CSV table of C-alpha atoms in Angstrom, one decimal:
chain,number,residue,atom,x,y,z
A,21,MET,CA,57.9,-68.5,129.5
A,22,LYS,CA,55.1,-71.0,130.0
A,23,PRO,CA,56.5,-72.7,133.2
A,24,PHE,CA,57.1,-69.3,134.8
A,25,LEU,CA,53.6,-68.1,133.9
A,26,TYR,CA,52.0,-71.2,135.3
A,27,ALA,CA,54.2,-71.2,138.4
A,28,GLY,CA,53.3,-67.6,139.0
A,29,LEU,CA,49.6,-68.3,138.6
A,30,VAL,CA,49.8,-71.3,141.0
A,31,MET,CA,51.8,-69.4,143.6
A,32,GLY,CA,50.1,-66.1,143.4
A,33,LEU,CA,46.5,-66.4,142.4
A,34,VAL,CA,44.9,-68.0,145.5
A,35,PRO,CA,46.6,-65.6,147.9
A,36,VAL,CA,45.4,-62.7,145.8
A,37,GLN,CA,41.9,-64.3,145.8
A,38,ALA,CA,41.9,-64.7,149.6
A,39,THR,CA,43.3,-61.3,150.5
A,40,VAL,CA,43.5,-58.4,148.0
A,41,LEU,CA,40.4,-59.2,146.1
A,42,GLU,CA,38.3,-58.5,149.1
A,43,HIS,CA,38.7,-54.8,148.3
A,44,LEU,CA,37.2,-55.3,144.9
A,45,SER,CA,34.2,-57.2,146.1
A,46,VAL,CA,30.8,-55.9,145.1
A,47,ALA,CA,28.1,-56.7,147.6
A,48,GLY,CA,30.4,-59.3,149.1
A,49,ILE,CA,31.0,-61.1,145.8
A,50,ARG,CA,34.4,-61.4,144.3
A,51,PRO,CA,35.3,-62.6,140.8
A,52,ASP,CA,36.7,-66.2,140.9
A,53,LEU,CA,40.2,-65.6,139.5
A,54,CYS,CA,41.0,-69.3,139.6
A,55,LEU,CA,38.1,-70.1,137.4
A,56,ILE,CA,39.0,-67.3,135.0
A,57,ALA,CA,42.6,-68.4,134.9
A,58,ALA,CA,41.8,-72.0,134.3
A,59,SER,CA,39.4,-71.1,131.5
A,60,LEU,CA,41.8,-68.7,129.8
A,61,VAL,CA,44.8,-71.1,130.2
A,62,GLY,CA,42.6,-73.8,128.7
A,63,TYR,CA,41.4,-71.5,125.9
A,64,PHE,CA,44.9,-70.3,125.0
A,65,GLY,CA,47.0,-73.3,126.0
A,66,GLY,CA,44.8,-76.3,125.2
A,67,PRO,CA,42.7,-78.8,127.1
A,68,VAL,CA,45.5,-80.5,128.9
A,69,ASP,CA,47.0,-77.3,130.2
A,70,GLY,CA,43.6,-76.0,131.1
A,71,ALA,CA,42.7,-79.2,133.0
A,72,LEU,CA,46.0,-79.3,134.9
A,73,MET,CA,46.0,-75.6,135.8
A,74,GLY,CA,42.4,-75.9,136.8
A,75,ALA,CA,43.1,-78.9,139.0
A,76,LEU,CA,46.1,-77.2,140.7
A,77,LEU,CA,44.3,-73.9,141.3
A,78,GLY,CA,41.2,-75.8,142.5
A,79,PHE,CA,43.2,-77.9,144.8
A,80,GLU,CA,44.9,-74.8,146.3
A,81,GLN,CA,41.5,-73.0,146.5
A,82,ASP,CA,40.0,-76.0,148.4
A,83,LEU,CA,42.8,-75.7,151.0
A,84,PHE,CA,41.8,-72.2,151.8
A,85,SER,CA,38.1,-72.6,151.7
A,86,ALA,CA,35.7,-73.7,154.4
A,87,GLY,CA,33.9,-76.1,152.0
A,88,GLU,CA,34.2,-79.8,152.6
A,89,GLY,CA,35.5,-82.1,149.9
A,90,TRP,CA,37.3,-81.2,146.7
A,91,THR,CA,34.6,-79.4,144.7
A,92,ASN,CA,37.0,-76.7,143.4
A,93,LEU,CA,39.6,-79.3,142.3
A,94,ILE,CA,37.1,-81.2,140.2
A,95,ALA,CA,35.1,-78.3,139.0
A,96,LYS,CA,38.1,-76.2,137.9
A,97,ALA,CA,39.8,-79.1,136.2
A,98,VAL,CA,36.7,-79.9,134.2
A,99,LEU,CA,36.2,-76.2,133.3
A,100,GLY,CA,39.8,-75.8,132.2
A,101,LEU,CA,39.4,-78.9,130.0
A,102,ALA,CA,36.1,-77.7,128.5
A,103,ALA,CA,37.6,-74.2,127.8
A,104,GLY,CA,40.5,-75.9,126.1
A,105,VAL,CA,38.2,-78.0,123.9
A,106,VAL,CA,36.1,-75.0,123.0
A,107,GLY,CA,39.2,-72.9,122.3
A,108,ARG,CA,40.5,-75.6,119.9
A,109,TYR,CA,37.3,-75.6,117.8
A,110,LEU,CA,36.5,-71.9,117.9
A,111,ALA,CA,38.0,-70.5,114.7
A,112,ARG,CA,37.7,-66.8,115.5
A,113,ALA,CA,37.2,-65.6,119.0
A,114,THR,CA,36.6,-62.1,120.3
A,115,PRO,CA,35.9,-60.8,123.8
A,116,VAL,CA,32.2,-60.9,122.8
A,117,THR,CA,32.3,-64.6,121.7
A,118,VAL,CA,34.2,-65.4,124.9
A,119,LEU,CA,31.3,-64.0,126.9
A,120,PRO,CA,28.9,-67.0,126.7
A,121,LEU,CA,31.9,-69.3,127.3
A,122,LEU,CA,32.9,-67.7,130.6
A,123,LEU,CA,29.3,-67.2,131.7
A,124,GLY,CA,28.5,-70.8,131.0
A,125,LEU,CA,31.6,-72.1,132.8
A,126,SER,CA,30.9,-69.9,135.8
A,127,VAL,CA,27.3,-71.1,136.0
A,128,CYS,CA,28.4,-74.7,135.7
A,129,SER,CA,30.9,-74.2,138.5
A,130,GLY,CA,28.2,-72.7,140.6
A,131,LEU,CA,25.9,-75.6,139.9
A,132,ALA,CA,28.7,-78.0,141.0
A,133,PHE,CA,28.9,-76.1,144.3
A,134,LEU,CA,25.1,-76.3,144.8
A,135,MET,CA,25.2,-80.0,144.1
A,136,ALA,CA,27.9,-80.4,146.6
A,137,GLY,CA,25.7,-78.8,149.2
A,138,ALA,CA,27.2,-75.4,149.4
A,139,GLY,CA,23.8,-73.7,149.2
A,140,GLY,CA,22.5,-75.1,152.5
A,141,ASP,CA,18.8,-75.8,152.5
A,142,ASN,CA,17.9,-72.8,150.4
A,143,ALA,CA,19.4,-73.3,147.0
A,144,LEU,CA,17.3,-70.6,145.3
A,145,ASP,CA,18.7,-68.0,147.7
A,146,ALA,CA,22.2,-69.2,146.9
A,147,VAL,CA,21.5,-68.9,143.1
A,148,ARG,CA,20.3,-65.3,143.6
A,149,SER,CA,22.9,-64.2,146.1
A,150,VAL,CA,26.1,-66.0,144.8
A,151,LEU,CA,25.8,-68.0,141.6
A,152,LEU,CA,24.4,-65.3,139.3
A,153,PRO,CA,26.3,-62.3,140.6
A,154,GLN,CA,29.5,-64.3,140.5
A,155,ALA,CA,28.8,-65.5,137.0
A,156,VAL,CA,28.4,-61.9,135.8
A,157,PHE,CA,31.5,-60.7,137.6
A,158,ASP,CA,33.6,-63.6,136.3
A,159,THR,CA,32.4,-62.9,132.8
A,160,LEU,CA,33.2,-59.2,132.9
A,161,VAL,CA,36.6,-59.7,134.4
A,162,GLY,CA,37.4,-62.6,132.1
A,163,MET,CA,36.4,-60.7,129.0
A,164,GLY,CA,38.7,-57.8,130.1
A,165,LEU,CA,41.6,-60.2,130.7
A,166,TYR,CA,40.9,-62.0,127.4
A,167,TRP,CA,41.0,-58.6,125.6
A,168,LEU,CA,44.4,-57.9,127.3
A,169,LEU,CA,45.8,-61.4,126.6
A,170,ALA,CA,44.4,-62.0,123.1
A,171,GLU,CA,46.9,-59.8,121.3
A,172,ARG,CA,49.8,-61.4,123.1
A,173,PHE,CA,49.0,-65.0,122.8
A,174,ARG,CA,46.5,-65.6,120.0
A,175,LYS,CA,48.9,-64.5,117.2
A,176,ASP,CA,51.2,-67.5,117.6
A,177,ASP,CA,48.3,-69.5,118.9
A,178,SER,CA,50.2,-70.8,122.0
A,179,LEU,CA,51.6,-69.9,125.4
A,180,GLU,CA,55.2,-70.7,124.4
B,278,MET,CA,96.6,16.4,107.0
B,279,LEU,CA,99.1,15.4,109.6
B,280,ARG,CA,99.8,19.0,110.4
B,281,SER,CA,96.2,19.9,110.9
B,282,THR,CA,95.7,16.9,113.2
B,283,SER,CA,98.7,17.9,115.4
B,284,GLY,CA,97.3,21.5,115.4
B,285,THR,CA,93.9,20.3,116.6
B,286,ARG,CA,95.6,18.2,119.2
B,287,ARG,CA,97.6,21.2,120.4
B,288,VAL,CA,94.4,23.3,120.6
B,289,LEU,CA,92.6,20.5,122.6
B,290,LEU,CA,95.6,20.1,124.9
B,291,ALA,CA,95.6,23.8,125.5
B,292,LEU,CA,91.8,23.8,126.3
B,293,CYS,CA,92.3,20.9,128.7
B,294,ALA,CA,95.1,22.8,130.4
B,295,LEU,CA,92.9,25.9,130.6
B,296,LEU,CA,90.0,23.9,132.0
B,297,LEU,CA,92.3,22.3,134.6
B,298,SER,CA,93.7,25.5,135.6
B,299,LEU,CA,90.2,27.0,135.9
B,300,VAL,CA,89.2,24.1,138.0
B,301,PHE,CA,92.1,24.7,140.3
B,302,VAL,CA,91.9,28.5,140.2
B,303,LEU,CA,88.1,28.9,140.2
B,304,PRO,CA,86.7,25.6,141.6
B,305,LYS,CA,83.1,26.7,142.3
B,306,GLN,CA,82.6,28.4,139.0
B,307,SER,CA,84.2,25.5,137.1
B,308,ARG,CA,81.9,23.0,138.8
B,309,MET,CA,78.8,25.1,137.8
B,310,LEU,CA,80.1,25.3,134.3
B,311,VAL,CA,80.6,21.6,134.1
B,312,GLN,CA,77.1,21.0,135.5
B,313,ALA,CA,75.6,23.4,133.0
B,314,ILE,CA,77.3,21.6,130.1
B,315,GLY,CA,76.7,18.1,131.6
B,316,LYS,CA,73.0,18.4,132.3
B,317,PRO,CA,71.7,18.1,128.7
B,318,LEU,CA,74.2,15.4,128.1
B,319,ALA,CA,73.1,13.6,131.2
B,320,ASP,CA,69.5,13.8,130.1
B,321,ILE,CA,70.4,12.3,126.8
B,322,VAL,CA,72.5,9.6,128.2
B,323,ALA,CA,69.9,8.9,130.9
B,324,PHE,CA,67.4,7.5,128.4
B,325,PRO,CA,69.6,4.5,127.2
B,326,LEU,CA,70.9,4.2,130.7
B,327,ASP,CA,67.4,3.8,132.1
B,328,LEU,CA,66.5,1.4,129.3
B,329,LEU,CA,69.6,-0.7,130.0
B,330,SER,CA,69.1,-0.5,133.7
B,331,SER,CA,65.5,-1.6,133.3
B,332,ALA,CA,66.6,-4.5,131.1
B,333,ASP,CA,69.3,-5.4,133.5
B,334,ARG,CA,66.9,-5.3,136.4
B,335,ARG,CA,64.5,-7.5,134.5
B,336,VAL,CA,67.2,-10.0,133.6
B,337,GLY,CA,68.6,-9.8,137.1
B,338,SER,CA,65.1,-10.3,138.5
B,339,VAL,CA,64.4,-13.2,136.2
B,340,TRP,CA,67.7,-14.7,137.0
B,341,ASP,CA,67.3,-14.2,140.7
B,342,ARG,CA,63.8,-15.6,140.6
B,343,TYR,CA,65.0,-18.5,138.5
B,344,VAL,CA,67.9,-19.2,140.9
B,345,ALA,CA,65.7,-18.6,143.9
B,346,LEU,CA,63.0,-20.8,142.4
B,347,ARG,CA,65.5,-23.5,141.8
B,348,GLN,CA,66.4,-23.3,145.4
B,349,VAL,CA,62.8,-23.1,146.5
B,350,GLN,CA,61.9,-26.0,144.2
B,351,GLU,CA,64.7,-28.1,145.8
B,352,GLU,CA,63.6,-27.0,149.2
B,353,ASN,CA,60.0,-27.7,148.3
B,354,GLN,CA,60.9,-31.2,147.1
B,355,GLN,CA,62.9,-31.8,150.2
B,356,LEU,CA,60.0,-30.6,152.4
B,357,ARG,CA,57.6,-32.8,150.4
B,358,ARG,CA,59.9,-35.8,150.9
B,359,GLU,CA,60.0,-35.0,154.6
B,360,ILE,CA,56.2,-34.6,154.8
B,361,GLU,CA,55.7,-37.9,153.0
B,362,PHE,CA,58.2,-39.6,155.4
B,363,LEU,CA,56.6,-38.1,158.4
B,364,ARG,CA,53.1,-39.0,157.1
B,365,GLY,CA,54.2,-42.6,156.6
B,366,GLN,CA,55.7,-42.6,160.1
B,367,ALA,CA,52.5,-41.1,161.6
B,368,ALA,CA,50.4,-43.7,159.8
B,369,ASP,CA,52.7,-46.5,161.0
B,370,LEU,CA,52.5,-45.2,164.5
B,371,ARG,CA,48.8,-44.9,164.4
B,372,GLU,CA,48.5,-48.5,163.0
B,373,MET,CA,50.9,-49.7,165.7
B,374,ALA,CA,48.9,-47.9,168.4
B,375,ALA,CA,45.7,-49.4,167.2
B,376,ALA,CA,47.2,-52.9,166.9
B,377,ASN,CA,48.7,-52.4,170.4
B,378,GLN,CA,45.4,-51.5,171.8
B,379,ARG,CA,43.6,-54.4,170.2
B,380,LEU,CA,46.2,-56.9,171.2
B,381,GLY,CA,46.2,-55.5,174.7
B,382,GLU,CA,42.5,-55.9,175.0
B,383,LEU,CA,42.8,-59.4,173.5
B,384,LEU,CA,45.5,-60.3,176.1
B,385,ARG,CA,43.4,-59.0,179.0
B,386,PHE,CA,40.4,-61.0,177.7
B,387,GLN,CA,42.6,-64.1,177.3
B,388,ALA,CA,43.8,-63.7,180.8
B,389,LYS,CA,40.3,-63.3,182.2
B,390,ALA,CA,38.6,-66.0,180.1
B,391,PRO,CA,38.3,-69.4,181.9
B,392,SER,CA,38.9,-71.3,178.7
B,393,GLN,CA,42.3,-72.0,177.3
B,394,THR,CA,42.7,-70.1,174.0
B,395,VAL,CA,45.3,-69.4,171.3
B,396,ALA,CA,45.4,-65.9,169.8
B,397,ALA,CA,45.5,-65.9,166.0
B,398,ARG,CA,45.5,-63.3,163.2
B,399,VAL,CA,43.0,-63.3,160.3
B,400,VAL,CA,45.2,-63.4,157.2
B,401,GLY,CA,42.6,-63.9,154.5
B,402,ARG,CA,39.0,-64.6,153.5
B,403,ASP,CA,37.5,-67.8,152.1
B,404,ALA,CA,39.0,-68.4,148.7
B,405,THR,CA,35.5,-68.9,147.2
B,406,ASN,CA,32.2,-66.9,147.4
B,407,TRP,CA,30.4,-70.0,148.5
B,408,TYR,CA,31.4,-70.1,152.1
B,409,HIS,CA,31.6,-67.4,154.8
B,410,GLY,CA,35.0,-68.2,156.2
B,411,VAL,CA,38.3,-66.7,157.2
B,412,VAL,CA,41.9,-68.0,157.1
B,413,LEU,CA,44.0,-67.8,160.3
B,414,ASP,CA,47.8,-67.7,160.6
B,415,LYS,CA,47.9,-70.4,163.2
B,416,GLY,CA,47.4,-74.2,162.7
B,417,GLU,CA,48.1,-77.6,164.2
B,418,ARG,CA,51.6,-76.5,165.2
B,419,ASP,CA,50.0,-74.1,167.7
B,420,GLY,CA,47.5,-76.7,168.9
B,421,ILE,CA,44.5,-75.7,166.7
B,422,GLN,CA,42.3,-78.6,165.7
B,423,VAL,CA,39.2,-79.0,163.6
B,424,GLU,CA,35.9,-78.3,165.4
B,425,MET,CA,37.5,-75.8,167.9
B,426,GLY,CA,35.4,-72.7,168.6
B,427,VAL,CA,36.7,-69.2,167.6
B,428,VAL,CA,35.7,-66.1,169.6
B,429,THR,CA,36.7,-62.4,169.9
B,430,LEU,CA,36.2,-59.9,172.7
B,431,THR,CA,32.7,-59.2,171.5
B,432,GLY,CA,31.4,-62.7,170.8
B,433,THR,CA,31.3,-65.9,168.8
B,434,VAL,CA,33.0,-66.0,165.5
B,435,GLY,CA,32.7,-69.6,164.2
B,436,ARG,CA,34.4,-72.9,164.3
B,437,VAL,CA,37.6,-74.3,162.8
B,438,VAL,CA,36.8,-76.6,159.8
B,439,LYS,CA,40.2,-77.1,158.3
B,440,SER,CA,43.6,-77.0,159.9
B,441,SER,CA,47.1,-77.4,158.4
B,442,ALA,CA,50.5,-77.0,160.2
B,443,SER,CA,50.6,-73.3,160.0
B,444,SER,CA,47.1,-72.1,159.0
B,445,SER,CA,43.5,-72.9,159.6
B,446,VAL,CA,40.1,-72.1,158.0
B,447,VAL,CA,37.2,-71.0,160.2
B,448,LEU,CA,33.6,-71.3,159.1
B,449,LEU,CA,31.8,-68.2,160.4
B,450,ILE,CA,28.5,-68.4,162.2
B,451,THR,CA,27.0,-66.3,159.3
B,452,ASP,CA,27.4,-69.3,156.9
B,453,PRO,CA,24.3,-71.3,156.1
B,454,ASN,CA,26.3,-74.5,156.6
B,455,ASN,CA,27.2,-73.7,160.2
B,456,ALA,CA,25.1,-74.7,163.2
B,457,VAL,CA,25.9,-73.7,166.8
B,458,THR,CA,23.6,-74.5,169.7
B,459,ALA,CA,22.7,-71.4,171.6
B,460,LEU,CA,20.3,-70.3,174.3
B,461,ILE,CA,18.3,-67.1,174.9
B,462,GLN,CA,19.9,-65.6,178.0
B,463,ARG,CA,16.7,-64.4,179.6
B,464,THR,CA,14.3,-67.3,179.0
B,465,ARG,CA,17.0,-70.0,178.9
B,466,ASP,CA,15.3,-71.5,175.8
B,467,GLU,CA,17.7,-73.4,173.4
B,468,GLY,CA,17.9,-73.2,169.7
B,469,ILE,CA,20.3,-73.5,166.8
B,470,ILE,CA,22.2,-70.6,165.3
B,471,GLU,CA,22.5,-70.7,161.5
B,472,GLY,CA,23.7,-68.2,159.0
B,473,THR,CA,22.1,-66.9,155.8
B,474,TYR,CA,23.6,-66.0,152.4
B,475,GLU,CA,23.0,-62.3,153.2
B,476,GLY,CA,25.5,-62.6,156.0
B,477,LYS,CA,22.8,-62.5,158.8
B,478,VAL,CA,22.3,-65.0,161.6
B,479,ARG,CA,19.0,-66.8,162.4
B,480,MET,CA,18.1,-68.8,165.5
B,481,LYS,CA,15.9,-71.8,164.7
B,482,TYR,CA,14.0,-74.3,166.7
B,483,ILE,CA,13.0,-71.9,169.6
B,484,PRO,CA,10.2,-73.6,171.5
B,485,LEU,CA,6.7,-72.3,170.5
B,486,LEU,CA,5.9,-71.4,174.2
B,487,SER,CA,9.0,-69.4,174.6
B,488,THR,CA,8.4,-65.8,175.7
B,489,VAL,CA,11.4,-64.6,173.6
B,490,ARG,CA,11.2,-61.0,172.4
B,491,ALA,CA,13.3,-58.6,170.4
B,492,GLY,CA,16.3,-57.3,172.3
B,493,ASP,CA,17.0,-60.6,174.1
B,494,PRO,CA,20.6,-61.5,174.1
B,495,VAL,CA,21.7,-64.9,172.8
B,496,VAL,CA,24.7,-66.8,174.1
B,497,THR,CA,26.3,-70.2,173.3
B,498,SER,CA,24.9,-73.1,175.2
B,499,GLY,CA,28.2,-74.9,175.5
B,500,LEU,CA,26.8,-78.2,174.1
B,501,THR,CA,28.4,-78.2,170.7
B,502,GLY,CA,30.9,-76.5,168.5
B,503,GLY,CA,33.8,-76.3,170.9
B,504,PHE,CA,32.5,-73.2,172.6
B,505,PRO,CA,32.3,-72.6,176.3
B,506,LYS,CA,28.8,-71.8,177.7
B,507,GLY,CA,27.8,-68.2,177.9
B,508,VAL,CA,29.8,-66.6,175.0
B,509,PRO,CA,27.7,-63.8,173.4
B,510,VAL,CA,26.3,-64.5,170.0
B,511,GLY,CA,24.1,-61.5,169.3
B,512,THR,CA,20.8,-59.9,170.0
B,513,ILE,CA,17.3,-60.9,168.8
B,514,THR,CA,15.9,-58.4,166.4
B,515,HIS,CA,12.8,-60.0,165.0
B,516,ILE,CA,10.7,-63.1,165.8
B,517,GLN,CA,8.9,-65.2,163.2
B,518,LYS,CA,6.0,-67.3,164.5
B,519,ASP,CA,4.2,-69.1,161.7
B,520,GLU,CA,0.8,-70.8,162.0
B,521,GLY,CA,1.0,-74.5,162.3
B,522,GLU,CA,4.8,-74.5,163.0
B,523,LEU,CA,6.2,-76.3,166.0
B,524,PHE,CA,9.0,-73.9,166.6
B,525,GLN,CA,9.7,-70.2,166.4
B,526,THR,CA,12.5,-68.6,164.4
B,527,ALA,CA,14.3,-65.4,165.3
B,528,ASP,CA,16.6,-63.0,163.4
B,529,VAL,CA,19.8,-62.3,165.4
B,530,GLN,CA,22.1,-59.3,165.0
B,531,PRO,CA,25.6,-60.8,165.7
B,532,ASP,CA,27.7,-59.0,168.2
B,533,VAL,CA,30.8,-59.5,166.1
B,534,ASP,CA,31.4,-57.3,163.1
B,535,PHE,CA,32.6,-59.9,160.6
B,536,THR,CA,33.8,-57.3,158.1
B,537,LYS,CA,36.4,-56.1,160.6
B,538,LEU,CA,37.9,-59.3,162.0
B,539,GLU,CA,41.6,-58.9,162.6
B,540,GLU,CA,42.5,-61.0,165.6
B,541,VAL,CA,40.6,-63.9,167.2
B,542,LEU,CA,41.0,-66.4,170.0
B,543,VAL,CA,40.7,-70.1,169.2
B,544,VAL,CA,39.2,-72.0,172.1
B,545,THR,CA,41.5,-75.0,172.6
B,546,VAL,CA,40.0,-76.1,175.9
B,547,PRO,CA,36.4,-74.8,176.4
B,548,ARG,CA,35.4,-74.1,180.0
B,549,SER,CA,32.2,-72.3,181.1
B,550,VAL,CA,32.3,-69.1,183.2
B,551,ASP,CA,30.7,-71.0,186.1
B,552,ALA,CA,33.1,-73.9,185.9
B,553,PRO,CA,35.8,-74.3,188.6
B,554,ALA,CA,39.2,-72.8,187.7
B,555,PRO,CA,41.9,-75.2,186.7
B,556,VAL,CA,44.4,-76.2,189.4
B,557,PRO,CA,47.9,-75.2,188.5
B,558,PRO,CA,50.4,-78.1,188.2
B,559,ALA,CA,52.5,-76.8,191.2
B,560,GLU,CA,49.4,-77.0,193.5
B,561,LYS,CA,48.5,-80.5,192.2
B,562,LYS,CA,51.8,-81.8,193.5
B,563,ASN,CA,51.3,-80.4,197.0
B,564,PRO,CA,47.7,-81.1,198.0
């Protein structure tokens, strides 16, 4: 089950992000499905799975983004790892407790982009226009997905 | 008992024979007699008859309606399927006609443009929210390289920033990280076109003494970005001239609608409108 799920995420998520998700954008902002996937895989599957999935999705995302460097690869790998560590030590999680986790991870990812120079010469404008709306969007979508997945994966505590 | 029965039978047979003979002997009178006897009986029998007939009609009607409805329902479903099919076909045809028109215009533009271009289709948007970019379905295999300019019929789109064998990523001119040199067509003053996070375009570094005004068209200068000179960028909408600043800044309304990008041309060999036309290889051989 796990290899198929991971392969499906790697093969399908970035194309969905680059094409279909455009229709779900609010004021030009789309949820970052790769960030959400890396976080949830880390949370349910452990730090190693999270880091690897994050790195793969981030790498793929970098290939189809106009940004220079490998910001997504590094940021998503670190986020997947962090989500895995948090998931390991969080005894009892609910969609509400996942809220600060996803919000924090999305904000960290945004800050990584700002540090990489994605904000141009007006970082405050980028925070207001991209970082914060995306963090809220990621959190809401992530909470919804967590709610859907929690019953399936949390019972046996694994992605097997 | 048996005797009485056979006696009654005999009487009944005799009555029948009498009636028959009366019918034959006196046909008119016998008919009247029969009618006179039959009328009350008919009235009595008419009631259950009417009742049964009504019930029969209702059942028949319900049955007919059911059967008919079954047929109508089947016919309806068939017609619905046909409508769906025809609607799908009509939508396909409309889409094909629109694509045909767009591609035709693009081909005519490509034939007229002095620069060498490669037509490509927009297949996706930037995979993050941090950059204003689009993904094209053509790459290095089709001669597309990084730093090449991308245009449409209406104006400047952006420049190629990443290129793989079969796809490439274009950074739009609306991105804050993009910079394209441009000039104001009327005053010939140069400046740099930059994007904003709101998806707008701004022209920076316009000389302070420039007489630029709202409504002035802006075109590429041909100095950087892989664009030929003279490709439309947009129209100036607002000018900002701050105290103590060395340059003016202007808001530009782009000519291209970036939300509806479908097909673009990648400028592989930029050549200005006023540049001499390239000599075909056949003519080169025979000077």
